[in-house]
mmCIF file of C-alpha atoms and ligand atoms in Angstrom:
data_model
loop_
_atom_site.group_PDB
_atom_site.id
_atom_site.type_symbol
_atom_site.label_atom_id
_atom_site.label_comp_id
_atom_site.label_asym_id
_atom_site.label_seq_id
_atom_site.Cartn_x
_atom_site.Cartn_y
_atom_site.Cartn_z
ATOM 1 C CA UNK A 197 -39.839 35.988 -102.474
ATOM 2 C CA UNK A 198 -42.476 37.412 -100.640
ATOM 3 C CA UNK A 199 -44.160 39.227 -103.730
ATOM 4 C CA UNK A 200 -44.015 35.935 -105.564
ATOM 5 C CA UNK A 201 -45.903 33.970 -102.660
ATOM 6 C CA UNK A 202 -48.757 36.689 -102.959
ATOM 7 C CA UNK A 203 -49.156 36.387 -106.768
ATOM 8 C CA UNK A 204 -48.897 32.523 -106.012
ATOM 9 C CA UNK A 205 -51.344 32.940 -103.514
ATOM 10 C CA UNK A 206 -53.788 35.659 -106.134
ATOM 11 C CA UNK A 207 -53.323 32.921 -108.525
ATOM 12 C CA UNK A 208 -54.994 30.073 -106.899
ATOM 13 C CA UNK A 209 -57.764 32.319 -105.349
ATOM 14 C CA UNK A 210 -58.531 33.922 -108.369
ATOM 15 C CA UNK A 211 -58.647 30.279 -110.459
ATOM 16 C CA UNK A 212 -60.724 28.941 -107.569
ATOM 17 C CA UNK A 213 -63.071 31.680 -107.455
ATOM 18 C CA UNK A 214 -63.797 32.287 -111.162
ATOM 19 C CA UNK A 215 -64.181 28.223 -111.212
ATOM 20 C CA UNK A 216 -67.112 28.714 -109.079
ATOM 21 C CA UNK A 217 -68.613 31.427 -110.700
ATOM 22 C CA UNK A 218 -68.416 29.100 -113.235
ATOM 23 C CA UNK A 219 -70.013 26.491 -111.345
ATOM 24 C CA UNK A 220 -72.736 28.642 -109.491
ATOM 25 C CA UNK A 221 -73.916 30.267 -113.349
ATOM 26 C CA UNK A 222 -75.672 27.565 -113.881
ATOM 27 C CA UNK A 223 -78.085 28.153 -112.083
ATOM 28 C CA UNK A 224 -78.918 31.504 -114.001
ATOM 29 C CA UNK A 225 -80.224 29.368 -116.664
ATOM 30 C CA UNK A 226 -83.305 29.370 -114.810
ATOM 31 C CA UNK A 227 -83.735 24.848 -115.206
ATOM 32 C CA UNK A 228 -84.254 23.145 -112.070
ATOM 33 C CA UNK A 229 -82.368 20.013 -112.814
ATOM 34 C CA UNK A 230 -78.948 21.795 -112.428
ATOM 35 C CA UNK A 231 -80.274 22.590 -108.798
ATOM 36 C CA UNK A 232 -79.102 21.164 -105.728
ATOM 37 C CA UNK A 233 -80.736 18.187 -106.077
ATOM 38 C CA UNK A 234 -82.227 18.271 -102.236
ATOM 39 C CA UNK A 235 -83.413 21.273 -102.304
ATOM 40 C CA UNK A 236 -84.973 21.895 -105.840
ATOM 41 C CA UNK A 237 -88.091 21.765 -104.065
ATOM 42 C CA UNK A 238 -87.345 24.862 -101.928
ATOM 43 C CA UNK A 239 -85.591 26.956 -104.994
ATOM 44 C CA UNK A 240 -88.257 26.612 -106.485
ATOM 45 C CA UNK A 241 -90.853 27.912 -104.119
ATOM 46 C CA UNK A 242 -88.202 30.768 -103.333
ATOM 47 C CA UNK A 243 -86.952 31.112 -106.990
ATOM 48 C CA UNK A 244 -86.776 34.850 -106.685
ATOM 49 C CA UNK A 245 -84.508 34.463 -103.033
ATOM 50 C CA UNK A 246 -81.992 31.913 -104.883
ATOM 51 C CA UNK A 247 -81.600 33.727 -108.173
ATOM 52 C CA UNK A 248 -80.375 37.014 -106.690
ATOM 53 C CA UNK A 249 -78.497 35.378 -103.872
ATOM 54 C CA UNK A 250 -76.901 33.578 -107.098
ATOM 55 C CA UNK A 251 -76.565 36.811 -108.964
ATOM 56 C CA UNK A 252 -74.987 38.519 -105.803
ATOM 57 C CA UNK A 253 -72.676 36.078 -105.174
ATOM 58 C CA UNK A 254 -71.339 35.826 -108.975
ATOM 59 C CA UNK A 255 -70.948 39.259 -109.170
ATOM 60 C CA UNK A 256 -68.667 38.985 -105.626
ATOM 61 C CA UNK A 257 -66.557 36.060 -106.530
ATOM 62 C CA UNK A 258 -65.824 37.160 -109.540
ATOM 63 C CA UNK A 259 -65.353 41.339 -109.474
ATOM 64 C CA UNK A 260 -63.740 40.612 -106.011
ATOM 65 C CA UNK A 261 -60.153 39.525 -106.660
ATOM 66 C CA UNK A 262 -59.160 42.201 -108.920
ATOM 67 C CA UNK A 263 -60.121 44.744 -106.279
ATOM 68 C CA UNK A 264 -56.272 43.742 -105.057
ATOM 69 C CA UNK A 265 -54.330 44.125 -107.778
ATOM 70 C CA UNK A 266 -51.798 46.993 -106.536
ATOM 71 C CA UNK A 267 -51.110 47.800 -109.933
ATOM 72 C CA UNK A 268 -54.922 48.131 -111.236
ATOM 73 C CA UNK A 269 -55.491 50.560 -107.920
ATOM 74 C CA UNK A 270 -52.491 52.508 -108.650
ATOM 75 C CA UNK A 271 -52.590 52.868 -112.056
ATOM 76 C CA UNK A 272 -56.303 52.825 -113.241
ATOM 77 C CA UNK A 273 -58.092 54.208 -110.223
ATOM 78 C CA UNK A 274 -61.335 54.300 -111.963
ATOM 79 C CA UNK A 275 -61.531 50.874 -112.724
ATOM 80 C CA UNK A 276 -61.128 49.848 -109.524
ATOM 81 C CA UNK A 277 -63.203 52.242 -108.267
ATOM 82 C CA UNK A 278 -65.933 50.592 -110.646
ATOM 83 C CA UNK A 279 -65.343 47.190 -110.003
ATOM 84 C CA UNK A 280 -65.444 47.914 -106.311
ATOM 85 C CA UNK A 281 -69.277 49.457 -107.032
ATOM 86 C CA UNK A 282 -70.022 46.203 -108.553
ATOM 87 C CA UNK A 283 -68.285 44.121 -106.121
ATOM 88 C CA UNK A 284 -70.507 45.238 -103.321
ATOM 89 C CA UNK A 285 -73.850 45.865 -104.810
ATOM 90 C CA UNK A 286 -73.353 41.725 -105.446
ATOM 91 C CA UNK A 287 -72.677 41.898 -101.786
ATOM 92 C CA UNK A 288 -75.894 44.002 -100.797
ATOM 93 C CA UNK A 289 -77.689 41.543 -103.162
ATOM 94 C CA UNK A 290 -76.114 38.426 -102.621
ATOM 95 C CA UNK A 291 -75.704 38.916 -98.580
ATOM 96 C CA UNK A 292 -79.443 40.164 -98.194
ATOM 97 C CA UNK A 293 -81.266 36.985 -100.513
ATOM 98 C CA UNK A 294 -78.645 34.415 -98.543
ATOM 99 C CA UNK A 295 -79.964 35.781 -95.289
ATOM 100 C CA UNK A 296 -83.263 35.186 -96.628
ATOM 101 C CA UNK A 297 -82.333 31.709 -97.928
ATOM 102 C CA UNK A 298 -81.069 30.685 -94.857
ATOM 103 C CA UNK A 299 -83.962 30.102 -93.173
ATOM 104 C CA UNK A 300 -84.749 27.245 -95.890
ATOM 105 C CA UNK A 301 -81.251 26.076 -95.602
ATOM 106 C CA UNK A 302 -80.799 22.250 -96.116
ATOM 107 C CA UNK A 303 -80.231 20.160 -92.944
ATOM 108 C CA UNK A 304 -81.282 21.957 -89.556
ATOM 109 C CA UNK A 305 -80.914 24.530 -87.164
ATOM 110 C CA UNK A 306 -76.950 24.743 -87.179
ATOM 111 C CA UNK A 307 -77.006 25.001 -90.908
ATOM 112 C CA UNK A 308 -79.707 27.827 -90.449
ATOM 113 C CA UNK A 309 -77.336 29.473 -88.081
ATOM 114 C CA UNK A 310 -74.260 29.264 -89.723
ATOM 115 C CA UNK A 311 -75.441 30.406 -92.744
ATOM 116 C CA UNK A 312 -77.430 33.276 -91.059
ATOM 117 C CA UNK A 313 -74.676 34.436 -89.474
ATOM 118 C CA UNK A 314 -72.326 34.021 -92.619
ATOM 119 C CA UNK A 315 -74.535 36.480 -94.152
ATOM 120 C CA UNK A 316 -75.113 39.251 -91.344
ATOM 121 C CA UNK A 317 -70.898 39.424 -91.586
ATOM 122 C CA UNK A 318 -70.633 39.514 -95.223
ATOM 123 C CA UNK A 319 -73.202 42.630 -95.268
ATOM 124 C CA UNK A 320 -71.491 44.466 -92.035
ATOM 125 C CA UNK A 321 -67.951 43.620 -93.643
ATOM 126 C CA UNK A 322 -69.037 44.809 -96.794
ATOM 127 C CA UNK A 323 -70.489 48.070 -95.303
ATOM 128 C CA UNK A 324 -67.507 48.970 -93.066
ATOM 129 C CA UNK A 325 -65.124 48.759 -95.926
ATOM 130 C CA UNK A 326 -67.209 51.090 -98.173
ATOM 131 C CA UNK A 327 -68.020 53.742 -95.125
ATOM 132 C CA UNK A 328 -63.894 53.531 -94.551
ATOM 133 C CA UNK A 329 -63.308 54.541 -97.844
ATOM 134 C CA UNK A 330 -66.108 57.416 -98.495
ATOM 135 C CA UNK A 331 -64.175 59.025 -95.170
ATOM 136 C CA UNK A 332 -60.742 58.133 -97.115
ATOM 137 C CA UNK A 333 -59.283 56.078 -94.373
ATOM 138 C CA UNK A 334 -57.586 53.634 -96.761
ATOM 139 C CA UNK A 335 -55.760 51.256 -94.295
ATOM 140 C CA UNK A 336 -58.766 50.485 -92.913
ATOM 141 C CA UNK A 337 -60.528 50.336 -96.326
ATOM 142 C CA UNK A 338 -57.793 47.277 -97.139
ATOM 143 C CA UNK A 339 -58.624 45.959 -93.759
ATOM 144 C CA UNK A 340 -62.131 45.412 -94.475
ATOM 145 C CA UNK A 341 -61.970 44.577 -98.215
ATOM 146 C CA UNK A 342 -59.473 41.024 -96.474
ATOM 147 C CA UNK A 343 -62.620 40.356 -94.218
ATOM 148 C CA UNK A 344 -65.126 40.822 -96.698
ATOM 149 C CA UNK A 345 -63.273 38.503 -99.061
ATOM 150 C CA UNK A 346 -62.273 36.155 -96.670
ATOM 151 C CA UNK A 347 -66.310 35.901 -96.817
ATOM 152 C CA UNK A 348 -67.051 35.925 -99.925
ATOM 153 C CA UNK A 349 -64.808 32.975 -100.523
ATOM 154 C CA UNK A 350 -67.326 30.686 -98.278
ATOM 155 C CA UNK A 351 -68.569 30.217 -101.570
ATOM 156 C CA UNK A 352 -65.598 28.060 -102.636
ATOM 157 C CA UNK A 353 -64.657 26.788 -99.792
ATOM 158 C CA UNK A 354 -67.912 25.563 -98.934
ATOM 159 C CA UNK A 355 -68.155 23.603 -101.795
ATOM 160 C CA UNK A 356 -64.367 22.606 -100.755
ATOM 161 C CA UNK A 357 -65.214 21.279 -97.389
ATOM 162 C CA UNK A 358 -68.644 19.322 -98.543
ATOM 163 C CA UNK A 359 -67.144 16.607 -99.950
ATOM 164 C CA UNK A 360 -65.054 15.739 -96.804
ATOM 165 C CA UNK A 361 -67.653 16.762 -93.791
ATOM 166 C CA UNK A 362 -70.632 14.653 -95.781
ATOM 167 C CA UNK A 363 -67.948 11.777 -95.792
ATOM 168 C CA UNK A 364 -67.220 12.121 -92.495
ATOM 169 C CA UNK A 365 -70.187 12.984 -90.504
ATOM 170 C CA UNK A 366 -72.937 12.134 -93.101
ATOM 171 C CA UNK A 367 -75.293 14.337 -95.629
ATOM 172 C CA UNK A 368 -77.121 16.434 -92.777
ATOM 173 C CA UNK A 369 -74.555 16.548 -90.064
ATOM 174 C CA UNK A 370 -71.620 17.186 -92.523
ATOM 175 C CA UNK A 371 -73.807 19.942 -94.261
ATOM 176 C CA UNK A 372 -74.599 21.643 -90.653
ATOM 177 C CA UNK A 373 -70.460 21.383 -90.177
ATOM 178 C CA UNK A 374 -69.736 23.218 -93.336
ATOM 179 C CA UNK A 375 -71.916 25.595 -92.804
ATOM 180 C CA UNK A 376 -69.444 27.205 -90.282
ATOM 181 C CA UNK A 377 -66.228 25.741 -91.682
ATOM 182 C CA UNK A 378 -67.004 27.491 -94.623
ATOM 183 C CA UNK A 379 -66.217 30.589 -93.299
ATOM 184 C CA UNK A 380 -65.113 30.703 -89.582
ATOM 185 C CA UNK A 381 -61.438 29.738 -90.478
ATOM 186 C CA UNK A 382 -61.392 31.952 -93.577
ATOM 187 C CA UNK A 383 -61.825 35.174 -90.807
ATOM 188 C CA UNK A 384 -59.081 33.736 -89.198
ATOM 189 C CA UNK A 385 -56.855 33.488 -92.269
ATOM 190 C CA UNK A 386 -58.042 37.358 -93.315
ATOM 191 C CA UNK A 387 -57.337 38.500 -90.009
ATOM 192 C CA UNK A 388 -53.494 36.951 -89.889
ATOM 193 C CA UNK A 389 -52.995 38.210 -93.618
ATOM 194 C CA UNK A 390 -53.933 41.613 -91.807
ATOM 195 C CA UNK A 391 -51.732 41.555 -89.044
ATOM 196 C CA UNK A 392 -48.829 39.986 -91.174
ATOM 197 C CA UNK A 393 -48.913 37.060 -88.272
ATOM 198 C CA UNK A 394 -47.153 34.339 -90.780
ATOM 199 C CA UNK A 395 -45.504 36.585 -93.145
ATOM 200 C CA UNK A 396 -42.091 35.916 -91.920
ATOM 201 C CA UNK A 397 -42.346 32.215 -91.797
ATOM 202 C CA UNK A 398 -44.096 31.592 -95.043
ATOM 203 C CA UNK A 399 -40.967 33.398 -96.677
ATOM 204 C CA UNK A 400 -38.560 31.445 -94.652
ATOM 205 C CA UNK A 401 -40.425 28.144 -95.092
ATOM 206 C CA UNK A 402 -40.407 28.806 -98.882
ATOM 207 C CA UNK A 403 -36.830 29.701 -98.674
ATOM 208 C CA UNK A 404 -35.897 26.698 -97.024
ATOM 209 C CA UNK A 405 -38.042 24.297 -99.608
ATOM 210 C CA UNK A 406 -36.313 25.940 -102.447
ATOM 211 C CA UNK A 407 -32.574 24.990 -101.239
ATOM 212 C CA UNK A 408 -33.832 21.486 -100.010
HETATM 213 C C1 HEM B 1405 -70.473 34.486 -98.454
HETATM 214 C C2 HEM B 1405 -71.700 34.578 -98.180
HETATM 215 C C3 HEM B 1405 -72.763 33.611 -98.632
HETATM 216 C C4 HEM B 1405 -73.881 33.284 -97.930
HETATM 217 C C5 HEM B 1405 -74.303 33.854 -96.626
HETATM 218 C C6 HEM B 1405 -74.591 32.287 -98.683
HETATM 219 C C7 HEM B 1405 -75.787 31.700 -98.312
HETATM 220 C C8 HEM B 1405 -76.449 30.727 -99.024
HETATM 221 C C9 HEM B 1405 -77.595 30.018 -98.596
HETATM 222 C C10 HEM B 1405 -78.297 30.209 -97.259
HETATM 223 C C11 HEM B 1405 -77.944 29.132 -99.569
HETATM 224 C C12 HEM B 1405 -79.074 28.116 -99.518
HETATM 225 C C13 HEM B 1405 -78.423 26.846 -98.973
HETATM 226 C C14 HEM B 1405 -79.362 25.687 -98.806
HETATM 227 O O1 HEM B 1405 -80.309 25.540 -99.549
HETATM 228 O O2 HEM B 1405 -79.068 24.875 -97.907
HETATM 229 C C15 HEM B 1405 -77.001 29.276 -100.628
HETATM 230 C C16 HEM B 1405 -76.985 28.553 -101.769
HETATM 231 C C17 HEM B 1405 -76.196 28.824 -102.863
HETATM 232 N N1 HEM B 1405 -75.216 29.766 -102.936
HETATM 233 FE FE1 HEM B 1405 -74.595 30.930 -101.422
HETATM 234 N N2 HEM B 1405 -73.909 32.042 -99.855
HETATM 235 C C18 HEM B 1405 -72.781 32.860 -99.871
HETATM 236 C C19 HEM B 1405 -71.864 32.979 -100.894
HETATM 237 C C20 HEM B 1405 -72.055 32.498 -102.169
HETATM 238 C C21 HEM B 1405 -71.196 32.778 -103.301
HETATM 239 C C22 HEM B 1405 -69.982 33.699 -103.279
HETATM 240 C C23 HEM B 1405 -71.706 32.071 -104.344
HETATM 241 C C24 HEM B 1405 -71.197 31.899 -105.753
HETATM 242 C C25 HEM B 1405 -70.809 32.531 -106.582
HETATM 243 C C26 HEM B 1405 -72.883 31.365 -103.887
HETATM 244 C C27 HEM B 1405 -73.679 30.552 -104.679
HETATM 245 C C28 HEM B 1405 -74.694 29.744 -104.206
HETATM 246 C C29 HEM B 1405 -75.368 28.714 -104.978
HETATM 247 C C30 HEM B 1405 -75.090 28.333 -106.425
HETATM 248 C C31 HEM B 1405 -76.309 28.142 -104.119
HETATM 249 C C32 HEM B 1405 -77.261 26.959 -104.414
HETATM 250 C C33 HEM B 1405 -76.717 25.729 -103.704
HETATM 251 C C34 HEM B 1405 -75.646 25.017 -104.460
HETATM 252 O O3 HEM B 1405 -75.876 24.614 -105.626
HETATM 253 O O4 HEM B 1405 -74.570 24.819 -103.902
HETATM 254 N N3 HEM B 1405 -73.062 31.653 -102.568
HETATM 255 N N4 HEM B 1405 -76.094 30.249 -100.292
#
């Protein structure tokens, strides 16, 4: 039961995420009129900042959830250990142009902040994971690689959470909002899929929906 919940769970993160890269390619095309339509101004002026943020994060979202396939790891080491180089130079790239790009962040300060921040953890999370590894402590490698993925996936849920903060608190409010709930609860969720803190009762609650 509980292997089936985690390909459940790889399932839906892996559709979401390669639906954004999806998304977020369009902007490779280089046109303006697929940009965010308040900020085209400011993409512009900073084309080269978006465009490798872009790149980075594409790279991330979709290298990234292969990186935990047990099988993959235990039977092709080298291609993980390949998509794991190309998972986090889109992290040194994507991490260092949204820093950047966060000072131009739509909205104000908060937005600036959150986003800011977003991308100082993404980097450091990103880091620790691959210094863990080079000294071969792979527990904490896995530990890390959650984190850093728990990150990475601001990019969907940001674009989960928009819809609902703009409704509720209005286009430059609700963007300030998401700029933390983006992220800030998805640290929380890596950190209890670390610990195993809901294991137990996602089984049982499964278990109990299946007999009802
Ligand atoms: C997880 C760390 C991330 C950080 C720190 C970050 C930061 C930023 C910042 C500061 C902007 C400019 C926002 C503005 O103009 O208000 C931006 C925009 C953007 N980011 Fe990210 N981002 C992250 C992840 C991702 C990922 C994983 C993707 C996608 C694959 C992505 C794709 C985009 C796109 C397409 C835009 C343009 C705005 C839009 O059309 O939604 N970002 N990001």
């Amino acid at each position: 039961m509980s292997k089936q919940l985690g390909r459940l769970g790889w399932g839906l993160m892996t559709f979401l995420s390669l639906g954004i890269v999806l998304l977020a390619s369009r902007y490779l095309s280089l046109n303006p009129d697929v940009f965010f339509p308040q900020q085209r101004n400011v993409y512009i002026a900073h084309e080269l900042g978006i465009m490798t943020h872009v790149v980075g994060g594409v790279l991330a979202l979709g290298v990234g959830p292969f990186l935990f396939l047990g099988r993959l790891r235990a039977k092709r080491p080298a291609i993980h250990r390949w998509l794991g180089r190309i998972y986090l130079v889109g992290i040194l790239l994507g991490s260092m142009a949204g820093f950047y790009m966060a000072f131009y962040a739509y909205a104000g300060i908060a937005a600036s902040l959150g986003l800011g921040l977003l991308a100082v953890a993404w980097f450091y999370t990103g880091l620790e994971a691959y210094r863990a590894i080079r000294r071969g402590d792979t527990a904490s490698h896995r530990a890390w690689m959650i984190r850093n993925f728990g990150l990475t996936f601001a990019g969907v849920t940001l674009r989960l959470w928009m819809p609902l903060t703009i409704m509720l608190f209005g286009a430059s409010a609700g963007y300030e909002v998401v700029a933390w709930l983006c992220w800030v609860p998805n640290l929380i969720v890596a950190e209890s899929i670390i610990r195993g803190w809901f294991r137990g009762r996602l089984v049982q609650t499964a278990q109990l929906l299946q007999r009802s």
